[in-house]
mmCIF file of C-alpha atoms in Angstrom:
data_model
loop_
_atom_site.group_PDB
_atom_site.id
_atom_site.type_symbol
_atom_site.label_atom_id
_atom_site.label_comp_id
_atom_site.label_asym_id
_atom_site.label_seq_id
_atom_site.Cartn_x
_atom_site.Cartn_y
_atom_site.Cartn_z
ATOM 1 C CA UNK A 1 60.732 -98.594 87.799
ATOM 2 C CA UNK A 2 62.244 -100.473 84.656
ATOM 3 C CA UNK A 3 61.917 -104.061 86.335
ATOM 4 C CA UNK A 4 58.237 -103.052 88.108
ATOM 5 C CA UNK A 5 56.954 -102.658 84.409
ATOM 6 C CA UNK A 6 58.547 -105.803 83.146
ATOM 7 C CA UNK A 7 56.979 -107.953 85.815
ATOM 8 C CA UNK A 8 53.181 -106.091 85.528
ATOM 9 C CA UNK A 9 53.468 -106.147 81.845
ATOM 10 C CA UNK A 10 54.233 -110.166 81.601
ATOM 11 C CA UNK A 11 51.852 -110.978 84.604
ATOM 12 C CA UNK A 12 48.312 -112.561 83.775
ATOM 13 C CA UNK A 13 45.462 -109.977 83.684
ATOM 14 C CA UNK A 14 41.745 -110.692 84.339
ATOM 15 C CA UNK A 15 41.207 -110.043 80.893
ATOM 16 C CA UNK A 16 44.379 -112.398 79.375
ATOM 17 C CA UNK A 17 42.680 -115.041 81.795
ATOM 18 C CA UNK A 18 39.286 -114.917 80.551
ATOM 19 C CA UNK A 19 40.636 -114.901 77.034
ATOM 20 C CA UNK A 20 42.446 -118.402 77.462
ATOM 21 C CA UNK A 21 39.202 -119.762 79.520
ATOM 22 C CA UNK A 22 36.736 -118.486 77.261
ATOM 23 C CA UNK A 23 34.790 -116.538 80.074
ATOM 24 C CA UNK A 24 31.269 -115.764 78.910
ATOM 25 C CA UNK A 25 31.590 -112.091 76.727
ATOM 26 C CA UNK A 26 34.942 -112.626 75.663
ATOM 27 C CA UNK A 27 36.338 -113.642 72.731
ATOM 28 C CA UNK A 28 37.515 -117.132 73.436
ATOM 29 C CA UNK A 29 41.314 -117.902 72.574
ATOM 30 C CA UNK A 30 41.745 -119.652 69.633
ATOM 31 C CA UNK A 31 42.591 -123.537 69.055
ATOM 32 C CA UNK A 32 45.502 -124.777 68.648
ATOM 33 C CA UNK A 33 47.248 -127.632 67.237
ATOM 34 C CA UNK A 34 48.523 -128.287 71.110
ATOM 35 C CA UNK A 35 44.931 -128.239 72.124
ATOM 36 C CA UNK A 36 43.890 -130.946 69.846
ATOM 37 C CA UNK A 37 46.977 -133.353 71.002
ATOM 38 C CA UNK A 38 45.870 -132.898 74.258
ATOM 39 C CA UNK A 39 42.115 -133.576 73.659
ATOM 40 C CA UNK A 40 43.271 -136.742 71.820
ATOM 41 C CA UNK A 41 45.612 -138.133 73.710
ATOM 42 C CA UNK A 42 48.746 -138.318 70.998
ATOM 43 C CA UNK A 43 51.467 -136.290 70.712
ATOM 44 C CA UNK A 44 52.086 -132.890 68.883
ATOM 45 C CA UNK A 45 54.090 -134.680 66.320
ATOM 46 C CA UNK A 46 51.117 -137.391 65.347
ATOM 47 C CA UNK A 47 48.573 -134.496 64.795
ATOM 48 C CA UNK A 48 50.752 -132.696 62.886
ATOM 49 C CA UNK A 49 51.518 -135.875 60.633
ATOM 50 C CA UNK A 50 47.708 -136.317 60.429
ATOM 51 C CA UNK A 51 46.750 -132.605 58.798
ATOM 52 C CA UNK A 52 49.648 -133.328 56.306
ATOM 53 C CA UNK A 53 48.931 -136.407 54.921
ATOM 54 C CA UNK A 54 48.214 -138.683 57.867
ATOM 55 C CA UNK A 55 51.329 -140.482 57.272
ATOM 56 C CA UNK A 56 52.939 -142.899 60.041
ATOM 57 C CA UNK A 57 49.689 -142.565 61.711
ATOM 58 C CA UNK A 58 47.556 -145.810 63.244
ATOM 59 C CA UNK A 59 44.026 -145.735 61.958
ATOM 60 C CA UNK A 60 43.455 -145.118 66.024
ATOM 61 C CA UNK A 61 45.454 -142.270 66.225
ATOM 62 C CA UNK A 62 43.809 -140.838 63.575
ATOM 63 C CA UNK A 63 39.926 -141.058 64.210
ATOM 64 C CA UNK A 64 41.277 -139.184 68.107
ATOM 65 C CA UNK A 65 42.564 -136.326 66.139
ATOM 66 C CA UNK A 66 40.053 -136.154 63.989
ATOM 67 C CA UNK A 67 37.389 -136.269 66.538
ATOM 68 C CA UNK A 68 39.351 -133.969 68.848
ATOM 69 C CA UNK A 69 39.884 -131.228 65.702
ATOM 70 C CA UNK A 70 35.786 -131.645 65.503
ATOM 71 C CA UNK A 71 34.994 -130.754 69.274
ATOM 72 C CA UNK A 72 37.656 -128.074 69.718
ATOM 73 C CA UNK A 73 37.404 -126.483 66.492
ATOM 74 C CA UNK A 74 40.982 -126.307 65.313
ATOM 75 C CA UNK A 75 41.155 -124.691 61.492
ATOM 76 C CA UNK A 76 44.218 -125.651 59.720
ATOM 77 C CA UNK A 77 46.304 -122.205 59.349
ATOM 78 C CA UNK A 78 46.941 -123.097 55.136
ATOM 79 C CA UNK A 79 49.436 -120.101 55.240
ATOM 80 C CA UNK A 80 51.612 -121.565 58.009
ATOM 81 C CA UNK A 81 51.485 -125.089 56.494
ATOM 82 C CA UNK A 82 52.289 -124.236 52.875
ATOM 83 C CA UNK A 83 55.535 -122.540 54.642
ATOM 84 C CA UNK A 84 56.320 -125.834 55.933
ATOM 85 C CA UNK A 85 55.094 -128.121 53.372
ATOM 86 C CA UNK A 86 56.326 -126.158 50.513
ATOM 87 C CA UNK A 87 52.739 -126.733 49.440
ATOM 88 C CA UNK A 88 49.459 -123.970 48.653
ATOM 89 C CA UNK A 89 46.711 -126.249 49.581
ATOM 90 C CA UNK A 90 44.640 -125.292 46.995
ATOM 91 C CA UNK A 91 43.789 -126.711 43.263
ATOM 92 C CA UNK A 92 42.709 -124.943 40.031
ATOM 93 C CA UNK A 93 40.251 -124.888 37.802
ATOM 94 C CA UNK A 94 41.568 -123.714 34.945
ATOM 95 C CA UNK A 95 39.191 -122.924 31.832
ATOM 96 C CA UNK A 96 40.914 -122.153 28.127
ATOM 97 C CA UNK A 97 37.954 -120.671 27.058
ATOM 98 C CA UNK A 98 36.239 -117.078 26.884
ATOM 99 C CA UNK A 99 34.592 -116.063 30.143
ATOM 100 C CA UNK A 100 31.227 -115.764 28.492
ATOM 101 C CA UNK A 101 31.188 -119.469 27.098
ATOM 102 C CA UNK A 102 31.785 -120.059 31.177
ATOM 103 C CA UNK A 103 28.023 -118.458 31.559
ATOM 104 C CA UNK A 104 26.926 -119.584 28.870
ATOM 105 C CA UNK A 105 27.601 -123.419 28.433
ATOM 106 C CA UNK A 106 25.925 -125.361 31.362
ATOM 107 C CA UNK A 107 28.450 -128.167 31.267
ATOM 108 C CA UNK A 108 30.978 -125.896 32.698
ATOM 109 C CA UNK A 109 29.048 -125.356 36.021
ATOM 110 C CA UNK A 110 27.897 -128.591 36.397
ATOM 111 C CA UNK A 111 31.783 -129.765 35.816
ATOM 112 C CA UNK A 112 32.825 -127.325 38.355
ATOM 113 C CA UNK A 113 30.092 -128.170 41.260
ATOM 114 C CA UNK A 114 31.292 -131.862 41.025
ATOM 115 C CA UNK A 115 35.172 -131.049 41.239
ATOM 116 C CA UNK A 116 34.414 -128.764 44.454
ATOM 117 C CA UNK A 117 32.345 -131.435 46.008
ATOM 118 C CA UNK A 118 35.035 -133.970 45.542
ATOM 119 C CA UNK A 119 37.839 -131.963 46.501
ATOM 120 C CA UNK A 120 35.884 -130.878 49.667
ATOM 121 C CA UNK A 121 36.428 -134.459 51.297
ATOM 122 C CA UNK A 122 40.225 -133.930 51.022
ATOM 123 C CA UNK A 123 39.680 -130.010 52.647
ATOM 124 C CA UNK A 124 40.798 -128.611 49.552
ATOM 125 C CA UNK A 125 39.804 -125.436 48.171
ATOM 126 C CA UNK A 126 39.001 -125.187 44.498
ATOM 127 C CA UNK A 127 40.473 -122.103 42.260
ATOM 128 C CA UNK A 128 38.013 -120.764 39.321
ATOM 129 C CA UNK A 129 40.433 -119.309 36.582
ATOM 130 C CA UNK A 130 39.363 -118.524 32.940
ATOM 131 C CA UNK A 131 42.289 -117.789 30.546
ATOM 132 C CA UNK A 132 40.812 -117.392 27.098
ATOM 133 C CA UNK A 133 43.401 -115.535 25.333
ATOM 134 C CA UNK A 134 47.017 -115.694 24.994
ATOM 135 C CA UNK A 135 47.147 -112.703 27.588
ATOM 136 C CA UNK A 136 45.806 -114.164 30.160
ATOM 137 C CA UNK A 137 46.984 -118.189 29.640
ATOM 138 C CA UNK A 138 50.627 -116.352 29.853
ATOM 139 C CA UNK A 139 49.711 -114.655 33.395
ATOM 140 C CA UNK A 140 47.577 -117.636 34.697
ATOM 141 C CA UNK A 141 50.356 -120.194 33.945
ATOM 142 C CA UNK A 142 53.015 -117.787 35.587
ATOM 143 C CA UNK A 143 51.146 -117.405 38.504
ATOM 144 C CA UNK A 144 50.460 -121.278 38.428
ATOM 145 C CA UNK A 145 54.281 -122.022 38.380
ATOM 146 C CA UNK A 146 54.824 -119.919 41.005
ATOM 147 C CA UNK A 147 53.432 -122.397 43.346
ATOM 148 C CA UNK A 148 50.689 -120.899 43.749
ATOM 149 C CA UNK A 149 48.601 -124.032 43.710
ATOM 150 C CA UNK A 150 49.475 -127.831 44.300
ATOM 151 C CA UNK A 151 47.666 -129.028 41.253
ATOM 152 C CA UNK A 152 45.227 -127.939 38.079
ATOM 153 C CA UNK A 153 42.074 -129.597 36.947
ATOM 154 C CA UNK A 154 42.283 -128.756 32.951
ATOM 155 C CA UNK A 155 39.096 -127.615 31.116
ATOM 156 C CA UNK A 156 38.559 -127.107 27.051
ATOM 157 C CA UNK A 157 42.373 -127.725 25.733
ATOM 158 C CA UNK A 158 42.675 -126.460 21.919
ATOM 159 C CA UNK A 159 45.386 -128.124 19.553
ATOM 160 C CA UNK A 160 48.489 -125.634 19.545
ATOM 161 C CA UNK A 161 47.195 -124.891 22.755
ATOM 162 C CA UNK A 162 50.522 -123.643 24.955
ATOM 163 C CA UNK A 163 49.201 -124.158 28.713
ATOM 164 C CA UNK A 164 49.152 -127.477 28.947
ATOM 165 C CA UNK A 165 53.049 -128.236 28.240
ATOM 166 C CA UNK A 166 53.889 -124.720 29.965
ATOM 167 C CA UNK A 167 52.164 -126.663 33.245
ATOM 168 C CA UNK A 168 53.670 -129.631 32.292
ATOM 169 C CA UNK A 169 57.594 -127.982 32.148
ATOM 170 C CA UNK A 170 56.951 -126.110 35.590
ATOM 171 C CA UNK A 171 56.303 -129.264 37.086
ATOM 172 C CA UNK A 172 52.574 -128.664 38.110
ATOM 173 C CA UNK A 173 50.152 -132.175 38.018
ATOM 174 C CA UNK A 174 47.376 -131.960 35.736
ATOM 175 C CA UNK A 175 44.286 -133.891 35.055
ATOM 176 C CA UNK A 176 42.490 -132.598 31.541
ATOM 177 C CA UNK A 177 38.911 -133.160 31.025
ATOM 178 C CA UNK A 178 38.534 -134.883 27.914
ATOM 179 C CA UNK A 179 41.385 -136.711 25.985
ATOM 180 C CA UNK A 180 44.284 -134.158 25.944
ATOM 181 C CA UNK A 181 44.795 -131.754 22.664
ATOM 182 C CA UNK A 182 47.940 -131.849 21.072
ATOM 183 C CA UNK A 183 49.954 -128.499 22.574
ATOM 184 C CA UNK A 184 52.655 -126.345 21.230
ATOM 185 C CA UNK A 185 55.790 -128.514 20.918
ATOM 186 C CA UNK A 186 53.856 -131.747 20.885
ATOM 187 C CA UNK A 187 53.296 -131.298 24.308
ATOM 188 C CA UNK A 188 50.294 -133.274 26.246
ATOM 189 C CA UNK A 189 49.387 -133.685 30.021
ATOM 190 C CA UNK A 190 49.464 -137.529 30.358
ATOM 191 C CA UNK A 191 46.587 -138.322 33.247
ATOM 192 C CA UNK A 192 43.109 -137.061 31.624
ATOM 193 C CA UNK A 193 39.144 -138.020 32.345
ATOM 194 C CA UNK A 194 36.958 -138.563 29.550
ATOM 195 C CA UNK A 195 33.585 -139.612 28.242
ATOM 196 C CA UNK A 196 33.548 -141.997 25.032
ATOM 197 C CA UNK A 197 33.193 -139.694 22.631
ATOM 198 C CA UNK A 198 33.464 -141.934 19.247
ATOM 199 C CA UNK A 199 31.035 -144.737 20.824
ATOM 200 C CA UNK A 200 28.934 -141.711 21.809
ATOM 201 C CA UNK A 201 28.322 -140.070 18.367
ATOM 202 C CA UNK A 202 27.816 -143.737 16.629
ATOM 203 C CA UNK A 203 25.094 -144.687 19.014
ATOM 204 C CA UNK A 204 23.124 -141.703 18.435
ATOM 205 C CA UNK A 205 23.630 -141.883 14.826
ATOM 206 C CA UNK A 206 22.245 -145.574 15.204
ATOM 207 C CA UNK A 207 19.369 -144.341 16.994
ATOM 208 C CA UNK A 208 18.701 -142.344 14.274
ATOM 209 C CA UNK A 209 19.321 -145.019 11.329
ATOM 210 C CA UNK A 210 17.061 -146.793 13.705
ATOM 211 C CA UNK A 211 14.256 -144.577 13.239
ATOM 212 C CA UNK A 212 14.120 -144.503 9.692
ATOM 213 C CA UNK A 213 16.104 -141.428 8.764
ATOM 214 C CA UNK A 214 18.497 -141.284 6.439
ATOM 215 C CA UNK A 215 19.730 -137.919 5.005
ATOM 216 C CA UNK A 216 21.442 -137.747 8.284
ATOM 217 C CA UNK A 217 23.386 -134.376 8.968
ATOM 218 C CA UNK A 218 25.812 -133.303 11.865
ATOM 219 C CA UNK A 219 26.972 -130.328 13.372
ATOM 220 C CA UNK A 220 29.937 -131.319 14.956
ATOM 221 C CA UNK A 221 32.390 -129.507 17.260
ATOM 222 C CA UNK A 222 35.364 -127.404 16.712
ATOM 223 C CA UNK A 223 37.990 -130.013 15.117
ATOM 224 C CA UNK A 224 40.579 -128.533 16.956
ATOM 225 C CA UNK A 225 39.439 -130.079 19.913
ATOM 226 C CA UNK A 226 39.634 -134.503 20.666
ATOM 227 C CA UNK A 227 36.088 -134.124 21.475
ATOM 228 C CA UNK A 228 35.055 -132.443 17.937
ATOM 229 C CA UNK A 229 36.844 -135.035 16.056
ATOM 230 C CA UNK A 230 36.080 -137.926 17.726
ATOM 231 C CA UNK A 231 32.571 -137.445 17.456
ATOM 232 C CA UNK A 232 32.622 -136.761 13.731
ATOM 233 C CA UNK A 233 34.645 -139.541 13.480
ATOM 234 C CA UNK A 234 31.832 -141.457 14.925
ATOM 235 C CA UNK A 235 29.387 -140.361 12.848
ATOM 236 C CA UNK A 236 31.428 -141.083 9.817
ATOM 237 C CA UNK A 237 32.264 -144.514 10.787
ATOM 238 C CA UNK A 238 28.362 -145.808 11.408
ATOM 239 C CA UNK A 239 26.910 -143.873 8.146
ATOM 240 C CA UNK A 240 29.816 -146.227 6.080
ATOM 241 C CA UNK A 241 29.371 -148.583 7.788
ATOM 242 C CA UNK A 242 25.155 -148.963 7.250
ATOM 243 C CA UNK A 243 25.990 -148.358 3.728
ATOM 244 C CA UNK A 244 25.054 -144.435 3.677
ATOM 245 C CA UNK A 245 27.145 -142.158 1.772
ATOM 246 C CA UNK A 246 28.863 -139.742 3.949
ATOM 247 C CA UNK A 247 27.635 -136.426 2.214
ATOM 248 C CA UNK A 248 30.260 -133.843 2.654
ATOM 249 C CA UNK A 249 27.415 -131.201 2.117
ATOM 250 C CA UNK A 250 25.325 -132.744 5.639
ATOM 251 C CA UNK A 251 28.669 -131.873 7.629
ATOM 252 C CA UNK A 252 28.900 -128.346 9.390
ATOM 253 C CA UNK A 253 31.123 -127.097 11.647
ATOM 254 C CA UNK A 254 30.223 -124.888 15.303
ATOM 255 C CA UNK A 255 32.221 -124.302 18.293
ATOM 256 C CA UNK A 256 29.602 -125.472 21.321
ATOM 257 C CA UNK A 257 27.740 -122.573 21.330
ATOM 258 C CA UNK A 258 24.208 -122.053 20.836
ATOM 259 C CA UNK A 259 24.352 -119.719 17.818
ATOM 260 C CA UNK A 260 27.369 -121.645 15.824
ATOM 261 C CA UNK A 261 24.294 -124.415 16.246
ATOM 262 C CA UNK A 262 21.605 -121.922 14.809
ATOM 263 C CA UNK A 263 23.854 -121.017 12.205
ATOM 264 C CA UNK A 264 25.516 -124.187 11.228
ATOM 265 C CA UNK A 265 21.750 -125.559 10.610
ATOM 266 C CA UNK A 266 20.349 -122.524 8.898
ATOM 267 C CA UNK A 267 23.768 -123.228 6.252
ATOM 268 C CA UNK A 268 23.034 -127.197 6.123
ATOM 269 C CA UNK A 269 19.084 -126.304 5.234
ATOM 270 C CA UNK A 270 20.056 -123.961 2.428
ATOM 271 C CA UNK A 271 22.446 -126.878 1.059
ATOM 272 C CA UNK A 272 20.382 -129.892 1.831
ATOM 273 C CA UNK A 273 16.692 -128.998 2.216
ATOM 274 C CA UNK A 274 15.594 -132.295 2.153
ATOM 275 C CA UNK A 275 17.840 -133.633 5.264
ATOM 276 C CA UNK A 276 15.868 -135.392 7.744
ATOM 277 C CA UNK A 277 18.070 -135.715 10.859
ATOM 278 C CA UNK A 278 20.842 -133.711 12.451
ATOM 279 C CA UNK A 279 23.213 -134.983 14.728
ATOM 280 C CA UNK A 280 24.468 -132.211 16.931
ATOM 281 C CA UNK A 281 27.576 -132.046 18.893
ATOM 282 C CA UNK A 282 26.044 -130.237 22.440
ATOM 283 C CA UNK A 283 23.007 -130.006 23.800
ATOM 284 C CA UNK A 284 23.559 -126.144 23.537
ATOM 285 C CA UNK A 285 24.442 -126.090 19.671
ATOM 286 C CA UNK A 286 21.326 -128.479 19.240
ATOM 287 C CA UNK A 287 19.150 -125.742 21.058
ATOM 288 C CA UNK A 288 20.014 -123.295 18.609
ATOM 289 C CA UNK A 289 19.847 -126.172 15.988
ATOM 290 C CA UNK A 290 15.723 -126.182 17.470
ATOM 291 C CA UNK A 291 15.391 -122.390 16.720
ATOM 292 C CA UNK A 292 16.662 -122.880 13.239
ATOM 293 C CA UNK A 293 14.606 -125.500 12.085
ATOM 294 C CA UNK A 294 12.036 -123.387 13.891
ATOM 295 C CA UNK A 295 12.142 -120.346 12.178
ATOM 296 C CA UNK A 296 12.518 -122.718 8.571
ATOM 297 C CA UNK A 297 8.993 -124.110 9.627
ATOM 298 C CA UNK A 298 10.218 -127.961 9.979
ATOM 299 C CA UNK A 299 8.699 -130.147 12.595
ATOM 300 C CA UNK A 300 10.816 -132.212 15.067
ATOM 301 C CA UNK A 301 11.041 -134.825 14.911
ATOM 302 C CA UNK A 302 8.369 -135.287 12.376
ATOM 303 C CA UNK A 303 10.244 -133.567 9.739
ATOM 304 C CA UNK A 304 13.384 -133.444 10.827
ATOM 305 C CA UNK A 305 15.069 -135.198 14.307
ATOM 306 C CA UNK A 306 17.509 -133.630 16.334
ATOM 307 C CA UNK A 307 19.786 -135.722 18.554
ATOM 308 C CA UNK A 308 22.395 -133.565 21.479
ATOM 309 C CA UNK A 309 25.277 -134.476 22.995
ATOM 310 C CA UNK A 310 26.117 -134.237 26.726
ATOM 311 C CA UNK A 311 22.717 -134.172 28.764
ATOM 312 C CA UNK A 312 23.466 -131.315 30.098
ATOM 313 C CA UNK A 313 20.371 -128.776 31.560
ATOM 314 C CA UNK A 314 20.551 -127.293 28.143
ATOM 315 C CA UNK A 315 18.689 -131.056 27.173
ATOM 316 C CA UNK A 316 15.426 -130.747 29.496
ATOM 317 C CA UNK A 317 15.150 -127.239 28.649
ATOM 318 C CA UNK A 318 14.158 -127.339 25.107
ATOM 319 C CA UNK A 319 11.417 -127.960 23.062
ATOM 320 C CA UNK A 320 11.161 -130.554 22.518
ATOM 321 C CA UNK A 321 13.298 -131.978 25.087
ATOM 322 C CA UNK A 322 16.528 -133.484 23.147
ATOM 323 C CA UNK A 323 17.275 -136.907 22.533
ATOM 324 C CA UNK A 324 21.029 -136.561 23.698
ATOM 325 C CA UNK A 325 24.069 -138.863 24.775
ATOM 326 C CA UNK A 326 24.655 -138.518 28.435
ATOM 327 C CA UNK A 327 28.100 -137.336 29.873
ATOM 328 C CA UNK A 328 28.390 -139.218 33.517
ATOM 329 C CA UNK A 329 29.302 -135.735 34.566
ATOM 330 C CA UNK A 330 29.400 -136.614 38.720
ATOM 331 C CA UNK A 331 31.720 -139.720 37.516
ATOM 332 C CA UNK A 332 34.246 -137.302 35.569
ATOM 333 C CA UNK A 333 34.873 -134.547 38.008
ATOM 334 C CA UNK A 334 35.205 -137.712 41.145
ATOM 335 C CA UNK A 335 37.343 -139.265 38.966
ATOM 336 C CA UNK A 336 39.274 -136.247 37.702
ATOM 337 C CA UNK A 337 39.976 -135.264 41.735
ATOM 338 C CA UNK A 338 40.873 -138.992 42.256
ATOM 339 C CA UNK A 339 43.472 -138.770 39.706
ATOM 340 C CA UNK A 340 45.128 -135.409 40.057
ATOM 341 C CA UNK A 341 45.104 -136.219 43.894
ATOM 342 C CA UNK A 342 47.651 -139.047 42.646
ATOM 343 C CA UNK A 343 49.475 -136.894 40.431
ATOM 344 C CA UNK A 344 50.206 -134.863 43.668
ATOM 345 C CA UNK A 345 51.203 -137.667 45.769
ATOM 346 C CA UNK A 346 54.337 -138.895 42.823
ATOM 347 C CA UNK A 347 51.691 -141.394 40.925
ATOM 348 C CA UNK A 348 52.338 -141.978 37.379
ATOM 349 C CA UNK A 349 49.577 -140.011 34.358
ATOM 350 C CA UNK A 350 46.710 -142.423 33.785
ATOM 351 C CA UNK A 351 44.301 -142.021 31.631
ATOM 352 C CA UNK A 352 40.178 -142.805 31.893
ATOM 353 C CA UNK A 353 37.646 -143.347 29.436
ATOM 354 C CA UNK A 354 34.282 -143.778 30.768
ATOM 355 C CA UNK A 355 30.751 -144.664 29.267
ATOM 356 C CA UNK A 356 28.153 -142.656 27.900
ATOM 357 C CA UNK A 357 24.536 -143.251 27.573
ATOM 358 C CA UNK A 358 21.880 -142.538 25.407
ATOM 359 C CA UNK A 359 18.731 -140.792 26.554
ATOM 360 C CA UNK A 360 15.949 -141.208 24.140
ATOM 361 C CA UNK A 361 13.432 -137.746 24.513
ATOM 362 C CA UNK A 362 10.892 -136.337 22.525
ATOM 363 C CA UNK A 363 13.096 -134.623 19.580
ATOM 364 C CA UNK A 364 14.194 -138.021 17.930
#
């Protein structure tokens, strides 16, 4: 009775046969990587050096797999290669900021849609993690060391901020957007993406020499932060440089957000109601920069013009529409894939500095 089982249980049924033949109303039997070497034409071996790199594989060899992993179907099991590989298959994008400057600033969604887009073509998925307090940096880098993703795409590093040489002492590759912020211990991630910022904030300040102003203020960004410096650095350098005296009381200080901008110009106006210009940081500071000089009953740009920074959606949606520097936003996050991608494969940290361009609108 014992053996009679053994043989019924182990012999095909009409239902394990119209599994594996994909009869019509059952579920068909899923692909495997044995399936696509045999719809190919290479060996097990060659398709499994293809999904892990494609190493040691002719250019041939690899447009049959890729075509056979198209008509069969075949989806990579990530769980069963990251056993093998040692690797997660996935990348983060980690945030150091509070989750509601996430909804609120635009630049972070556009920044985000252009990483997944480029890390897409490689078949990688793209991790959303905000860490904007000590808390949660200290449980998001843990869980990053433990391997739980091959790489992390840096957003919004603060000086004294700890993640980026915690990342950097696990071993993890990171790309930061923006040149790097000095982190605790004087630690840095070498390989960053950024925009100009300096050249940035001293052509729009030269647009606005340009058009006559000159009680020129600025609210710039939060100076613990490259990009906040730099681009009151800029603005610094071309008033000296034009021969305008850099009036301490025309500088004001927000942190990106829309109502540091409101603020920050409501303080400048009460100090300097004469001013004629303002330079502002981000597009979204310069939109609450609009609602201040608003509610304080000055035209723009007759009165007073307002240049942005970024060209983000915050830009188009104001009015006026801003007069901003544009961020190549689709070059950074290609660019910032492109590199950490390197990082990943044993490259060396390199560092890119790209362009920005000034969009002349209707507020200066």
């Amino acid at each position: 009775m014992g053996g009679t089982r053994s043989t019924d249980a182990t012999r095909p049924t009409a239902r394990t046969t119209a599994r594996a033949e994909g009869r019509p109303g059952e579920r068909r039997r899923v692909p495997t990587i044995h399936d696509v070497a045999r719809v190919a034409g290479v060996s097990r071996g060659t398709v499994s050096r293809f999904l892990n790199g494609g190493h040691h594989v002719s250019a041939e060899a690899a447009e049959a797999v890729r075509s056979a992993i198209h008509s069969t179907g075949y989806v990579v099991n990530r769980h069963a290669r990251s056993l093998i590989t040692g690797r997660s298959g996935s990348v983060a994008f980690l945030l150091t900021e509070p989750q509601e400057r996430f909804f609120e600033d635009p630049n972070f969604n556009v920044l985000l849609r252009g990483c997944t887009r480029a890390l897409a073509e490689h078949d990688i998925p793209l991790l959303l993690m905000i860490a904007g307090t000590p808390e949660e940096q200290l449980r998001i880098t843990r869980y990053i060391g433990a391997g739980h993703v091959d790489g992390v795409l840096l957003v919004s590093s603060h000086t004294g901020d700890p993640v980026a040489g915690q990342l950097a002492e696990a071993g993890i590759p990171v790309v930061a957007c923006g040149k790097p912020a000095i982190g605790a211990g004087g630690a840095v991630p070498g390989a960053h993406v950024a925009a100009d910022d300096r050249e940035g904030a001293r052509v729009m300040v030269r647009h606005l020499l340009d058009t006559g102003r000159r009680r020129i203020a600025t609210v710039a960004g939060p100076q613990d932060t490259p990009g906040g410096v730099d681009r009151l650095l800029g603005y610094r350098e071309v008033l000296a440089a034009s021969g305008v005296p850099v009036d301490e009381g025309l500088i004001a200080i927000g942190d990106y957000s829309r109502d540091s901008g409101e603020r920050a110009v409501t303080e400048l106006l009460t100090r300097r109601p004469d001013l004629d210009a303002v330079f502002v940081a981000s597009d979204l500071m310069a939109r609450g920069a609009l609602a201040a000089l608003e509610r304080a009953g000055r035209r723009v740009p007759e009165d007073v013009a307002v240049g942005g920074f970024d060209d983000s959606p915050a830009a188009v949606g104001s009015r006026p529409e801003l007069t901003t520097i544009r961020q190549p936003w689709a070059r950074i996050s290609t660019e910032m894939v492109r590199v950490l991608m390197g990082r990943m494969a044993g490259e060396e940290p390199s560092a890119v500095i790209l362009p920005t361009e000034l969009v002349v609108r209707d507020s200066a």
